[in-house]
Amino acid sequence: MVSDIFIEIVTAIGRFLLNPLLYIAIIFAILLGYRRVKQERKYFNRRIIWGWTELIGQWKDGWLYALIISFISIAAGLTVPKVFLIMLIVVSVVALVLYVINALSPVLTMGAATLAVWAMFYYDWTFSWWKISLVGVNVMDGAIVAITIIAGLSVIAEGLLIRRAALKVATPGIEKTKRGMQAIVYRTRNVWMLPIFFVMPGDTIAAVLPYWPQFTIGENSFALVLFPLVIGFSKLTRKDLPALVFPKIGRSVLLLGQLILLGGLAAYFEPLIALITLALGAISRISISIYYTWQDKTDHYAIAPSTKGAVIAAVLPDSPAEKMGLLAGECICKVNGVAIFTENELYEALQLNAAHCRLEVLDRNNEIRLTQHVIYSNDHYRIGLLLAEPRDV
């Protein structure tokens, strides 16, 4: 029994490596990093965040959530049909190819895959390609409950990722306001990968791949599939800083995931509840995106040039500015006792005392604080600050 389980897990990992969605998502993350660095160099003539950050975060940020969801899925025996996972691959690939990142919310991709499986069953559609035949199944027989519970758990993971990880690749850009001035906006694009073990009825795999190892618990035969669930999040912020907006979005999505999970548990007694929960969950997730997008339809910008001093647009990682605790949105009033408003004035003021830097800063709460740091020859150019000022772009 133990050896059968081990073989099943190893085989599931092997099938995971053959999934085309895995490699499409990896390539997509690499392209996101390349595009972001290109934008940073266009606006600020330097790279702000390492180009491989999106790819590393794709795997590093979500593995713990994937492990928890996999444990619950296997322990509770949440079985999903093979055709559902194939349709989930199709939906996710289409969203990636069309560059609709926010469509990669689990409740949207799983909801669309469920709708496709139901339509195939209701209209008696079948599709065949090579050795794979897709036949619709009646998801109301029990699969809809498992799908809804897994969707709820995945949306909870999505909310936590938005709160804790989306800020890592929030990068500044320059946008012209309605008055013809320049202001700073922030864009984040994330595609996370959650390798989740799904439980499938054994016979559905055996019909296509007779050599797929299976193991039995009680009287039920099933197989494991390690599936690369892709979660996407994209947001452009103007009115508020990402550090203030993303936690709000994350909390909204987290609450939605909890409600979907409750709906899935309630559907154990009435499967129709799961179908209604998925539909309302998809509508709610779209509404959350529209609401926060609508809030940014304004001519008010959180970061713009100010008469009070030099406003910080970004802080380079591992720089003296980061060690001084400087944050985007703060305003530097004086450097070494000299009032500054631009990067050139910042650089000139630093030369007054090249070995030591003393700053007078107006923080996000409009309160003055003092900070200082010793500058070394190998430190970041201009202490690692990007300021909001008119630029040629």
Coordinates of C-alpha atoms in Angstrom, one line a residue:
M1 CA 0.0 0.0 0.0
V2 CA 2.8 2.5 0.9
S3 CA 4.7 1.6 -2.2
D4 CA 1.6 2.2 -4.3
I5 CA 1.0 5.6 -2.8
F6 CA 4.7 6.5 -3.4
I7 CA 4.5 5.4 -7.0
E8 CA 1.2 7.4 -7.5
I9 CA 2.8 10.6 -6.1
V10 CA 5.9 10.2 -8.3
T11 CA 3.8 9.5 -11.4
A12 CA 1.6 12.6 -10.6
I13 CA 4.8 14.7 -10.5
G14 CA 5.8 13.3 -13.8
R15 CA 2.5 14.2 -15.4
F16 CA 2.8 17.6 -13.9
L17 CA 6.1 18.1 -15.8
L18 CA 4.2 17.2 -19.1
N19 CA 1.5 19.8 -18.6
P20 CA 1.7 22.5 -21.2
L21 CA 0.2 25.1 -18.9
L22 CA 3.2 24.8 -16.7
Y23 CA 5.6 26.0 -19.4
I24 CA 3.3 28.6 -20.8
A25 CA 3.0 30.2 -17.3
I26 CA 6.8 30.1 -16.8
I27 CA 7.3 31.8 -20.1
F28 CA 4.6 34.4 -19.3
A29 CA 6.3 35.2 -16.0
I30 CA 9.7 35.7 -17.7
L31 CA 8.0 38.1 -20.3
L32 CA 6.4 40.0 -17.4
G33 CA 9.8 40.6 -15.8
Y34 CA 11.3 41.6 -19.2
R35 CA 8.5 44.1 -19.9
R36 CA 8.7 45.6 -16.4
V37 CA 12.4 46.2 -16.6
K38 CA 12.0 47.7 -20.1
Q39 CA 9.4 50.1 -18.6
E40 CA 11.7 51.0 -15.7
R41 CA 14.6 51.8 -18.0
K42 CA 12.3 53.9 -20.2
Y43 CA 11.1 56.1 -17.4
F44 CA 14.0 56.1 -15.0
N45 CA 17.0 54.9 -17.0
R46 CA 17.7 52.1 -14.6
R47 CA 16.3 48.8 -13.4
I48 CA 14.5 49.0 -10.1
I49 CA 13.6 45.4 -9.4
W50 CA 15.5 42.3 -10.5
G51 CA 14.2 41.0 -13.8
W52 CA 13.6 37.4 -12.5
T53 CA 11.5 38.6 -9.6
E54 CA 8.2 37.6 -11.2
L55 CA 9.5 34.1 -12.1
I56 CA 10.9 33.4 -8.6
G57 CA 7.8 34.8 -6.9
Q58 CA 5.6 32.6 -9.2
W59 CA 6.9 29.5 -7.3
K60 CA 8.1 30.9 -4.0
D61 CA 5.0 32.8 -2.9
G62 CA 2.4 30.1 -3.3
W63 CA 3.9 26.8 -2.4
L64 CA 2.7 26.8 1.2
Y65 CA -0.9 27.5 0.1
A66 CA -0.7 24.8 -2.5
L67 CA 0.5 22.3 0.1
I68 CA -2.4 23.1 2.4
I69 CA -5.0 22.9 -0.3
S70 CA -3.5 19.6 -1.6
F71 CA -3.6 18.1 2.0
I72 CA -7.3 19.1 2.3
S73 CA -8.1 17.9 -1.2
I74 CA -6.6 14.4 -0.6
A75 CA -7.7 14.0 3.0
A76 CA -11.3 15.0 2.3
G77 CA -11.3 13.0 -1.0
L78 CA -12.5 15.9 -3.1
T79 CA -12.7 14.1 -6.5
V80 CA -12.9 16.1 -9.7
P81 CA -13.5 14.7 -13.2
K82 CA -10.6 14.5 -15.8
V83 CA -12.6 16.6 -18.3
F84 CA -12.8 19.5 -15.7
L85 CA -9.0 19.7 -15.3
I86 CA -8.5 19.6 -19.1
M87 CA -11.0 22.5 -19.5
L88 CA -9.2 24.3 -16.7
I89 CA -6.0 24.1 -18.7
V90 CA -7.8 25.5 -21.8
V91 CA -9.3 28.4 -19.9
S92 CA -6.1 29.3 -18.2
V93 CA -4.0 29.1 -21.4
V94 CA -6.6 31.3 -23.2
A95 CA -6.4 33.9 -20.4
L96 CA -2.6 33.9 -20.6
V97 CA -2.4 34.1 -24.4
L98 CA -5.0 37.0 -24.4
Y99 CA -3.1 38.7 -21.6
V100 CA -6.2 39.0 -19.4
I101 CA -4.3 38.4 -16.1
N102 CA -7.3 39.3 -13.8
A103 CA -9.3 36.5 -15.5
L104 CA -6.9 34.0 -13.8
S105 CA -8.8 34.3 -10.5
P106 CA -9.6 30.7 -9.4
V107 CA -13.3 31.3 -9.1
L108 CA -13.4 32.6 -12.7
T109 CA -11.2 29.9 -14.3
M110 CA -12.9 27.1 -12.3
G111 CA -16.3 28.6 -12.9
A112 CA -15.7 28.8 -16.7
A113 CA -14.3 25.2 -16.7
T114 CA -17.4 23.9 -14.8
L115 CA -19.7 25.7 -17.2
A116 CA -17.9 24.1 -20.2
V117 CA -18.2 20.6 -18.7
W118 CA -21.9 21.2 -18.0
A119 CA -22.5 22.5 -21.5
M120 CA -20.8 19.4 -23.0
F121 CA -23.0 17.1 -20.9
Y122 CA -26.2 19.1 -21.5
Y123 CA -25.8 19.4 -25.3
D124 CA -24.0 16.0 -25.7
W125 CA -20.8 17.5 -27.1
T126 CA -17.8 15.3 -27.4
F127 CA -14.2 16.1 -28.6
S128 CA -11.4 13.7 -29.6
W129 CA -7.8 14.4 -30.2
W130 CA -5.1 11.8 -30.4
K131 CA -5.8 9.4 -27.6
I132 CA -7.8 11.8 -25.5
S133 CA -11.6 11.9 -25.7
L134 CA -13.6 14.6 -23.9
V135 CA -17.1 13.7 -22.8
G136 CA -19.2 15.9 -20.6
V137 CA -20.2 14.7 -17.2
N138 CA -23.1 15.7 -14.9
V139 CA -21.2 17.8 -12.4
M140 CA -24.4 17.9 -10.2
D141 CA -23.8 14.3 -9.3
G142 CA -21.2 15.4 -6.7
A143 CA -18.3 17.0 -8.6
I144 CA -19.7 20.5 -8.2
V145 CA -19.4 20.3 -4.4
A146 CA -15.7 19.3 -4.6
I147 CA -15.0 22.0 -7.3
T148 CA -16.7 24.7 -5.2
I149 CA -14.7 23.8 -2.0
I150 CA -11.4 23.8 -3.9
A151 CA -12.4 27.1 -5.6
G152 CA -13.1 28.6 -2.2
L153 CA -9.7 27.5 -0.8
S154 CA -7.9 28.8 -3.9
V155 CA -9.6 32.2 -3.7
I156 CA -8.6 32.4 0.0
A157 CA -5.0 31.7 -1.2
E158 CA -5.5 34.4 -3.9
G159 CA -6.5 37.0 -1.3
L160 CA -3.5 36.2 0.9
L161 CA -1.1 36.4 -2.1
I162 CA -2.5 39.8 -3.1
R163 CA -2.0 41.1 0.5
R164 CA 1.4 39.7 1.1
A165 CA 3.2 39.2 -2.3
A166 CA 1.7 41.5 -5.0
L167 CA 3.6 44.5 -3.7
K168 CA 7.0 42.9 -4.5
V169 CA 6.7 43.8 -8.2
A170 CA 4.8 47.0 -8.0
T171 CA 6.8 49.3 -10.1
P172 CA 6.5 53.0 -10.8
G173 CA 5.7 54.6 -14.2
I174 CA 5.0 58.1 -15.5
E175 CA 1.6 59.3 -16.7
K176 CA 0.5 62.6 -18.0
T177 CA -2.4 64.1 -16.1
K178 CA -5.4 65.9 -17.6
R179 CA -3.6 69.2 -16.9
G180 CA -0.6 68.2 -18.9
M181 CA 1.6 67.6 -15.9
Q182 CA 3.5 64.4 -15.0
A183 CA 2.6 62.1 -12.1
I184 CA 3.6 58.7 -10.8
V185 CA 1.5 55.6 -11.2
Y186 CA 2.2 52.1 -10.0
R187 CA 1.6 48.8 -12.0
T188 CA 1.9 45.3 -10.7
R189 CA 1.4 42.1 -12.7
N190 CA 1.6 38.8 -10.9
V191 CA 1.1 35.2 -12.1
W192 CA 1.5 32.7 -9.3
M193 CA 1.8 29.0 -9.6
L194 CA 0.1 26.6 -7.1
P195 CA 1.0 23.0 -7.7
I196 CA -2.0 21.3 -6.2
F197 CA -2.8 17.5 -6.0
F198 CA -6.2 16.8 -7.4
V199 CA -8.0 13.5 -6.8
M200 CA -9.6 11.9 -9.9
P201 CA -11.7 8.8 -10.4
G202 CA -9.3 6.0 -11.4
D203 CA -11.3 4.6 -14.3
T204 CA -11.3 7.9 -16.1
I205 CA -7.5 7.9 -16.4
A206 CA -7.2 4.2 -17.0
A207 CA -9.4 4.5 -20.1
V208 CA -6.7 6.7 -21.8
L209 CA -3.5 5.7 -20.0
P210 CA -4.0 2.1 -18.8
Y211 CA -0.5 2.0 -17.3
W212 CA -1.3 4.9 -14.9
P213 CA -0.6 3.6 -11.3
Q214 CA -3.6 3.6 -9.0
F215 CA -4.2 2.7 -5.4
T216 CA -7.3 1.9 -3.5
I217 CA -8.7 3.2 -0.2
G218 CA -11.7 1.2 0.9
E219 CA -13.7 0.4 -2.2
N220 CA -12.9 3.5 -4.2
S221 CA -10.1 3.5 -6.8
F222 CA -8.7 6.8 -7.8
A223 CA -5.5 8.5 -9.0
L224 CA -3.6 11.7 -8.1
V225 CA -2.9 14.5 -10.5
L226 CA -0.4 17.3 -9.6
F227 CA -2.0 20.3 -11.4
P228 CA -0.4 23.7 -11.9
L229 CA -3.2 26.1 -10.8
V230 CA -2.4 29.5 -12.2
I231 CA -3.5 32.6 -10.3
G232 CA -3.1 36.1 -11.8
F233 CA -3.4 39.6 -10.4
S234 CA -2.9 42.9 -12.2
K235 CA -3.5 46.4 -10.9
L236 CA -2.7 50.0 -11.9
T237 CA -2.9 52.5 -8.9
R238 CA -2.9 56.2 -9.1
K239 CA -5.0 57.6 -6.2
D240 CA -3.3 55.7 -3.4
L241 CA 0.0 53.9 -2.9
P242 CA 0.1 50.1 -3.6
A243 CA 1.1 49.5 0.0
L244 CA -2.3 50.9 1.0
V245 CA -4.5 49.6 -1.8
F246 CA -3.3 46.0 -2.1
P247 CA -4.2 45.0 1.5
K248 CA -7.7 46.3 1.0
I249 CA -8.1 44.3 -2.2
G250 CA -6.6 41.2 -0.6
R251 CA -9.1 41.4 2.3
S252 CA -12.0 41.7 -0.1
V253 CA -10.9 38.6 -2.0
L254 CA -10.1 36.7 1.2
L255 CA -13.6 37.3 2.5
L256 CA -15.0 36.2 -0.9
G257 CA -13.0 33.0 -0.7
Q258 CA -14.4 32.3 2.8
L259 CA -18.0 32.8 1.6
I260 CA -17.4 30.5 -1.4
L261 CA -15.9 27.8 0.9
L262 CA -19.0 28.0 3.1
G263 CA -21.2 27.7 0.1
G264 CA -19.3 24.6 -1.0
L265 CA -19.7 23.0 2.4
A266 CA -23.4 23.8 2.5
A267 CA -23.7 22.2 -1.0
Y268 CA -23.0 18.8 0.6
F269 CA -26.7 18.8 1.5
E270 CA -27.9 20.5 -1.7
P271 CA -25.6 20.5 -4.8
L272 CA -27.6 23.4 -6.4
I273 CA -26.1 25.7 -3.7
A274 CA -22.6 25.0 -5.1
L275 CA -23.7 26.1 -8.6
I276 CA -25.3 29.3 -7.3
T277 CA -22.2 29.9 -5.1
L278 CA -19.8 29.6 -8.1
A279 CA -21.9 32.0 -10.2
L280 CA -22.3 34.6 -7.4
G281 CA -18.6 34.2 -6.6
A282 CA -17.5 34.9 -10.2
I283 CA -19.8 38.0 -10.3
S284 CA -18.4 39.2 -7.0
R285 CA -14.8 38.8 -8.0
I286 CA -15.4 40.7 -11.2
S287 CA -17.2 43.4 -9.2
I288 CA -14.2 43.7 -6.8
S289 CA -11.9 44.3 -9.8
I290 CA -14.3 46.9 -11.3
Y291 CA -14.8 48.7 -8.0
Y292 CA -11.0 49.2 -7.4
T293 CA -10.4 50.2 -11.0
W294 CA -13.2 52.7 -10.9
Q295 CA -11.7 54.3 -7.7
D296 CA -8.6 55.0 -9.7
K297 CA -10.5 56.9 -12.4
T298 CA -9.4 60.2 -11.0
D299 CA -7.1 63.1 -11.7
H300 CA -5.8 62.9 -8.1
Y301 CA -2.4 61.2 -7.9
A302 CA -0.8 59.9 -4.7
I303 CA 2.7 60.7 -6.0
A304 CA 3.4 63.9 -8.0
P305 CA 6.0 66.7 -7.8
S306 CA 5.5 69.0 -4.8
T307 CA 6.5 72.5 -3.7
K308 CA 7.3 71.0 -0.3
G309 CA 10.4 69.1 -1.6
A310 CA 11.4 66.0 -3.5
V311 CA 8.7 63.3 -3.4
I312 CA 10.0 59.7 -3.4
A313 CA 8.6 57.6 -6.3
A314 CA 10.6 54.4 -5.5
V315 CA 13.4 53.1 -3.3
L316 CA 16.0 50.8 -4.8
P317 CA 16.4 47.5 -2.9
D318 CA 19.4 47.1 -0.6
S319 CA 20.3 50.8 -1.0
P320 CA 21.3 53.3 1.7
A321 CA 17.8 54.9 1.2
E322 CA 16.2 51.6 2.1
K323 CA 18.4 51.2 5.2
M324 CA 17.3 54.7 6.3
G325 CA 13.7 53.5 6.2
L326 CA 12.7 55.9 3.4
L327 CA 9.4 54.9 1.7
A328 CA 7.6 55.8 -1.6
G329 CA 5.3 58.7 -1.0
E330 CA 7.5 60.5 1.5
C331 CA 8.9 63.9 0.7
I332 CA 12.5 64.9 1.3
C333 CA 12.6 68.5 2.4
K334 CA 16.3 69.0 3.1
V335 CA 19.6 67.1 2.6
N336 CA 22.5 68.1 4.7
G337 CA 20.6 71.2 5.6
V338 CA 19.9 72.2 2.0
A339 CA 16.3 72.4 0.6
I340 CA 16.0 70.1 -2.5
F341 CA 13.3 69.5 -5.2
T342 CA 15.0 67.4 -7.9
E343 CA 17.5 64.6 -8.2
N344 CA 20.3 66.9 -9.3
E345 CA 19.7 69.1 -6.2
L346 CA 19.8 65.9 -4.1
Y347 CA 23.1 64.9 -5.6
E348 CA 24.6 68.3 -5.2
A349 CA 23.5 68.4 -1.5
L350 CA 25.1 65.0 -0.9
Q351 CA 28.4 66.4 -2.0
L352 CA 28.5 68.8 0.9
N353 CA 29.2 65.8 3.1
A354 CA 29.9 62.8 0.9
A355 CA 30.7 60.5 3.9
H356 CA 27.5 61.3 5.8
C357 CA 23.9 61.9 4.7
R358 CA 21.4 63.8 6.9
L359 CA 17.8 64.0 5.6
E360 CA 14.7 65.9 6.8
V361 CA 11.7 63.9 5.6
L362 CA 8.0 64.7 5.6
D363 CA 6.4 61.2 6.0
R364 CA 3.0 59.9 4.7
N365 CA 1.3 61.4 7.7
N366 CA 2.7 64.8 7.0
E367 CA 5.0 64.6 10.1
I368 CA 8.6 65.7 10.0
R369 CA 11.3 63.2 10.9
L370 CA 15.1 63.1 10.7
T371 CA 17.2 60.3 9.4
Q372 CA 20.8 59.8 8.5
H373 CA 23.2 57.2 7.1
V374 CA 26.9 56.8 6.3
I375 CA 27.6 56.7 2.5
Y376 CA 30.2 54.3 1.2
S377 CA 31.9 54.3 -2.2
N378 CA 30.2 51.0 -3.2
D379 CA 26.7 52.2 -2.3
H380 CA 23.9 52.8 -4.9
Y381 CA 24.2 55.9 -7.1
R382 CA 22.4 58.8 -5.4
I383 CA 21.7 56.6 -2.4
G384 CA 19.1 54.6 -4.2
L385 CA 16.2 57.1 -4.6
L386 CA 13.9 57.7 -7.6
L387 CA 12.1 61.0 -7.3
A388 CA 8.9 62.3 -8.8
E389 CA 10.0 65.1 -11.1
P390 CA 9.4 66.0 -14.8
R391 CA 11.3 63.7 -17.1
D392 CA 11.8 63.2 -20.9
V393 CA 10.0 60.0 -21.8

